[in-house]
Amino acid sequence: MSRRTRHGIGRRRTGFSLIETLAALFIFGIALVGLIQGIAAALGQWRQAEETTKALMLAENVMEEILYNTELAVGQDGGQYDPPDDRYSWSSTVDTAEIEGLYRITVSVTWGADERQRNVTLTTLKARRDASQWQYAPNA
């Protein structure tokens, strides 16, 4: 039997046509673009979460310094952090609270460009410790 009769006119060829291959590549390309955009969006969200967490830690540090200060005074303070955190700036306000005998302490940390500026703000209360309020009572 010759090769010609084995692969004759009546046999169907197997495999993909050019149109089928191009359609599959087109669909794969669209899916790949969507996947890349999803990854880029996730990385952007991750970066924002990382920046916010860093700002929160910096604000907590300032708040702890203020809370451990025994001589609080009403007023404002602020500044820029040193490198590598020089993108962040902070401000604090110590004010009298509505409840007598308490200070209201507010700490804000700000970062980012003008149009995309972000901030984290912490607020707490601390009891005033005036020397006249404390009495020494030795054990009898």
PDB file of C-alpha atoms in Angstrom:
ATOM      1  CA  MET A   1       0.000   0.000   0.000  1.00  0.00           C
ATOM      2  CA  SER A   2       1.345   3.379  -0.873  1.00  0.00           C
ATOM      3  CA  ARG A   3       1.510   6.314   1.430  1.00  0.00           C
ATOM      4  CA  ARG A   4      -0.868   8.212  -0.737  1.00  0.00           C
ATOM      5  CA  THR A   5      -3.729   5.843  -0.151  1.00  0.00           C
ATOM      6  CA  ARG A   6      -3.153   5.698   3.578  1.00  0.00           C
ATOM      7  CA  HIS A   7      -3.428   9.465   3.924  1.00  0.00           C
ATOM      8  CA  GLY A   8      -6.034   9.818   1.294  1.00  0.00           C
ATOM      9  CA  ILE A   9      -8.614  12.443   0.598  1.00  0.00           C
ATOM     10  CA  GLY A  10     -11.212  10.986   2.933  1.00  0.00           C
ATOM     11  CA  ARG A  11      -9.116  11.331   6.117  1.00  0.00           C
ATOM     12  CA  ARG A  12      -9.599  14.367   8.366  1.00  0.00           C
ATOM     13  CA  ARG A  13      -6.564  16.263   9.647  1.00  0.00           C
ATOM     14  CA  THR A  14      -6.131  16.735  13.410  1.00  0.00           C
ATOM     15  CA  GLY A  15      -4.746  19.880  15.091  1.00  0.00           C
ATOM     16  CA  PHE A  16      -5.718  23.536  15.400  1.00  0.00           C
ATOM     17  CA  SER A  17      -6.337  25.954  12.591  1.00  0.00           C
ATOM     18  CA  LEU A  18      -4.729  29.387  12.467  1.00  0.00           C
ATOM     19  CA  ILE A  19      -8.026  31.079  13.429  1.00  0.00           C
ATOM     20  CA  GLU A  20      -8.436  28.840  16.483  1.00  0.00           C
ATOM     21  CA  THR A  21      -4.868  29.523  17.579  1.00  0.00           C
ATOM     22  CA  LEU A  22      -5.269  33.296  17.174  1.00  0.00           C
ATOM     23  CA  ALA A  23      -8.574  33.263  19.075  1.00  0.00           C
ATOM     24  CA  ALA A  24      -6.970  31.309  21.926  1.00  0.00           C
ATOM     25  CA  LEU A  25      -4.034  33.732  22.072  1.00  0.00           C
ATOM     26  CA  PHE A  26      -6.428  36.707  22.083  1.00  0.00           C
ATOM     27  CA  ILE A  27      -8.423  35.280  25.006  1.00  0.00           C
ATOM     28  CA  PHE A  28      -5.212  34.424  26.858  1.00  0.00           C
ATOM     29  CA  GLY A  29      -3.930  37.976  26.283  1.00  0.00           C
ATOM     30  CA  ILE A  30      -7.098  39.543  27.694  1.00  0.00           C
ATOM     31  CA  ALA A  31      -6.925  37.287  30.748  1.00  0.00           C
ATOM     32  CA  LEU A  32      -3.244  38.117  31.237  1.00  0.00           C
ATOM     33  CA  VAL A  33      -3.903  41.871  31.078  1.00  0.00           C
ATOM     34  CA  GLY A  34      -6.655  41.500  33.690  1.00  0.00           C
ATOM     35  CA  LEU A  35      -4.373  39.462  35.914  1.00  0.00           C
ATOM     36  CA  ILE A  36      -1.561  42.016  35.677  1.00  0.00           C
ATOM     37  CA  GLN A  37      -3.957  44.872  36.498  1.00  0.00           C
ATOM     38  CA  GLY A  38      -5.232  42.932  39.503  1.00  0.00           C
ATOM     39  CA  ILE A  39      -1.708  42.339  40.759  1.00  0.00           C
ATOM     40  CA  ALA A  40      -0.816  46.020  40.280  1.00  0.00           C
ATOM     41  CA  ALA A  41      -3.910  47.105  42.225  1.00  0.00           C
ATOM     42  CA  ALA A  42      -3.114  44.651  45.026  1.00  0.00           C
ATOM     43  CA  LEU A  43       0.466  45.936  45.256  1.00  0.00           C
ATOM     44  CA  GLY A  44      -0.819  49.521  45.451  1.00  0.00           C
ATOM     45  CA  GLN A  45      -3.189  48.610  48.275  1.00  0.00           C
ATOM     46  CA  TRP A  46      -0.399  46.747  50.052  1.00  0.00           C
ATOM     47  CA  ARG A  47       1.852  49.821  49.810  1.00  0.00           C
ATOM     48  CA  GLN A  48      -0.890  52.061  51.214  1.00  0.00           C
ATOM     49  CA  ALA A  49      -1.460  49.660  54.095  1.00  0.00           C
ATOM     50  CA  GLU A  50       2.272  49.579  54.802  1.00  0.00           C
ATOM     51  CA  GLU A  51       2.483  53.403  54.810  1.00  0.00           C
ATOM     52  CA  THR A  52      -0.560  53.699  57.072  1.00  0.00           C
ATOM     53  CA  THR A  53       0.856  51.133  59.495  1.00  0.00           C
ATOM     54  CA  LYS A  54       4.174  53.011  59.587  1.00  0.00           C
ATOM     55  CA  ALA A  55       2.364  56.315  60.238  1.00  0.00           C
ATOM     56  CA  LEU A  56       0.328  54.709  63.008  1.00  0.00           C
ATOM     57  CA  MET A  57       3.483  53.400  64.700  1.00  0.00           C
ATOM     58  CA  LEU A  58       5.114  56.838  64.451  1.00  0.00           C
ATOM     59  CA  ALA A  59       2.000  58.491  65.919  1.00  0.00           C
ATOM     60  CA  GLU A  60       1.926  55.959  68.767  1.00  0.00           C
ATOM     61  CA  ASN A  61       5.569  56.761  69.563  1.00  0.00           C
ATOM     62  CA  VAL A  62       4.829  60.496  69.801  1.00  0.00           C
ATOM     63  CA  MET A  63       1.733  59.798  71.904  1.00  0.00           C
ATOM     64  CA  GLU A  64       3.748  57.629  74.315  1.00  0.00           C
ATOM     65  CA  GLU A  65       6.373  60.363  74.708  1.00  0.00           C
ATOM     66  CA  ILE A  66       3.659  62.886  75.543  1.00  0.00           C
ATOM     67  CA  LEU A  67       1.840  60.545  77.942  1.00  0.00           C
ATOM     68  CA  TYR A  68       5.020  59.802  79.891  1.00  0.00           C
ATOM     69  CA  ASN A  69       5.772  63.499  80.238  1.00  0.00           C
ATOM     70  CA  THR A  70       4.790  64.411  83.799  1.00  0.00           C
ATOM     71  CA  GLU A  71       4.686  68.157  83.120  1.00  0.00           C
ATOM     72  CA  LEU A  72       2.072  68.589  80.388  1.00  0.00           C
ATOM     73  CA  ALA A  73       1.160  72.077  79.261  1.00  0.00           C
ATOM     74  CA  VAL A  74      -1.571  73.230  76.907  1.00  0.00           C
ATOM     75  CA  GLY A  75      -0.087  73.929  73.481  1.00  0.00           C
ATOM     76  CA  GLN A  76       0.977  72.592  70.110  1.00  0.00           C
ATOM     77  CA  ASP A  77       4.132  71.004  68.784  1.00  0.00           C
ATOM     78  CA  GLY A  78       5.244  69.332  65.588  1.00  0.00           C
ATOM     79  CA  GLY A  79       8.067  68.445  63.302  1.00  0.00           C
ATOM     80  CA  GLN A  80       9.501  66.344  60.534  1.00  0.00           C
ATOM     81  CA  TYR A  81      10.899  62.878  61.123  1.00  0.00           C
ATOM     82  CA  ASP A  82      14.530  62.086  60.361  1.00  0.00           C
ATOM     83  CA  PRO A  83      15.502  59.760  57.489  1.00  0.00           C
ATOM     84  CA  PRO A  84      14.442  57.148  56.559  1.00  0.00           C
ATOM     85  CA  ASP A  85      11.046  58.420  57.755  1.00  0.00           C
ATOM     86  CA  ASP A  86      11.447  61.974  56.437  1.00  0.00           C
ATOM     87  CA  ARG A  87       8.333  61.627  54.246  1.00  0.00           C
ATOM     88  CA  TYR A  88       6.275  61.819  57.435  1.00  0.00           C
ATOM     89  CA  SER A  89       5.597  64.886  59.568  1.00  0.00           C
ATOM     90  CA  TRP A  90       3.820  65.043  62.909  1.00  0.00           C
ATOM     91  CA  SER A  91       1.852  67.510  64.974  1.00  0.00           C
ATOM     92  CA  SER A  92       0.505  67.287  68.502  1.00  0.00           C
ATOM     93  CA  THR A  93      -1.993  69.314  70.476  1.00  0.00           C
ATOM     94  CA  VAL A  94      -2.493  69.267  74.230  1.00  0.00           C
ATOM     95  CA  ASP A  95      -5.698  70.972  75.296  1.00  0.00           C
ATOM     96  CA  THR A  96      -8.037  70.930  78.274  1.00  0.00           C
ATOM     97  CA  ALA A  97     -10.852  68.431  77.886  1.00  0.00           C
ATOM     98  CA  GLU A  98     -14.534  69.082  78.506  1.00  0.00           C
ATOM     99  CA  ILE A  99     -14.267  67.028  81.687  1.00  0.00           C
ATOM    100  CA  GLU A 100     -12.498  68.907  84.459  1.00  0.00           C
ATOM    101  CA  GLY A 101      -9.137  67.508  85.447  1.00  0.00           C
ATOM    102  CA  LEU A 102      -8.315  65.970  82.062  1.00  0.00           C
ATOM    103  CA  TYR A 103      -6.107  66.890  79.135  1.00  0.00           C
ATOM    104  CA  ARG A 104      -7.089  65.982  75.568  1.00  0.00           C
ATOM    105  CA  ILE A 105      -4.019  64.928  73.587  1.00  0.00           C
ATOM    106  CA  THR A 106      -4.172  64.685  69.788  1.00  0.00           C
ATOM    107  CA  VAL A 107      -1.312  63.441  67.607  1.00  0.00           C
ATOM    108  CA  SER A 108      -1.435  63.520  63.790  1.00  0.00           C
ATOM    109  CA  VAL A 109       1.070  62.069  61.337  1.00  0.00           C
ATOM    110  CA  THR A 110       0.853  63.294  57.723  1.00  0.00           C
ATOM    111  CA  TRP A 111       2.551  62.036  54.553  1.00  0.00           C
ATOM    112  CA  GLY A 112       2.196  62.182  50.777  1.00  0.00           C
ATOM    113  CA  ALA A 113       1.983  64.856  48.105  1.00  0.00           C
ATOM    114  CA  ASP A 114      -0.511  67.720  48.316  1.00  0.00           C
ATOM    115  CA  GLU A 115      -3.191  66.151  46.124  1.00  0.00           C
ATOM    116  CA  ARG A 116      -2.752  62.714  47.741  1.00  0.00           C
ATOM    117  CA  GLN A 117      -1.903  63.750  51.281  1.00  0.00           C
ATOM    118  CA  ARG A 118      -2.918  61.227  53.920  1.00  0.00           C
ATOM    119  CA  ASN A 119      -2.883  61.322  57.691  1.00  0.00           C
ATOM    120  CA  VAL A 120      -3.427  59.274  60.825  1.00  0.00           C
ATOM    121  CA  THR A 121      -4.786  60.919  63.974  1.00  0.00           C
ATOM    122  CA  LEU A 122      -4.792  59.551  67.520  1.00  0.00           C
ATOM    123  CA  THR A 123      -6.641  61.170  70.423  1.00  0.00           C
ATOM    124  CA  THR A 124      -6.618  60.280  74.103  1.00  0.00           C
ATOM    125  CA  LEU A 125      -7.260  61.774  77.532  1.00  0.00           C
ATOM    126  CA  LYS A 126      -4.833  62.084  80.438  1.00  0.00           C
ATOM    127  CA  ALA A 127      -5.499  63.127  84.017  1.00  0.00           C
ATOM    128  CA  ARG A 128      -3.915  66.363  85.161  1.00  0.00           C
ATOM    129  CA  ARG A 129      -1.532  65.928  88.027  1.00  0.00           C
ATOM    130  CA  ASP A 130      -1.305  69.199  89.845  1.00  0.00           C
ATOM    131  CA  ALA A 131       0.940  69.166  92.898  1.00  0.00           C
ATOM    132  CA  SER A 132      -1.857  70.715  94.974  1.00  0.00           C
ATOM    133  CA  GLN A 133      -4.096  67.683  94.332  1.00  0.00           C
ATOM    134  CA  TRP A 134      -1.687  65.209  95.887  1.00  0.00           C
ATOM    135  CA  GLN A 135      -1.300  64.794  99.619  1.00  0.00           C
ATOM    136  CA  TYR A 136       1.298  62.726 101.330  1.00  0.00           C
ATOM    137  CA  ALA A 137      -0.122  60.436 103.991  1.00  0.00           C
ATOM    138  CA  PRO A 138       2.561  58.330 105.660  1.00  0.00           C
ATOM    139  CA  ASN A 139       1.593  54.922 106.976  1.00  0.00           C
ATOM    140  CA  ALA A 140       0.694  55.086 110.626  1.00  0.00           C
TER     141      ALA A 140
END
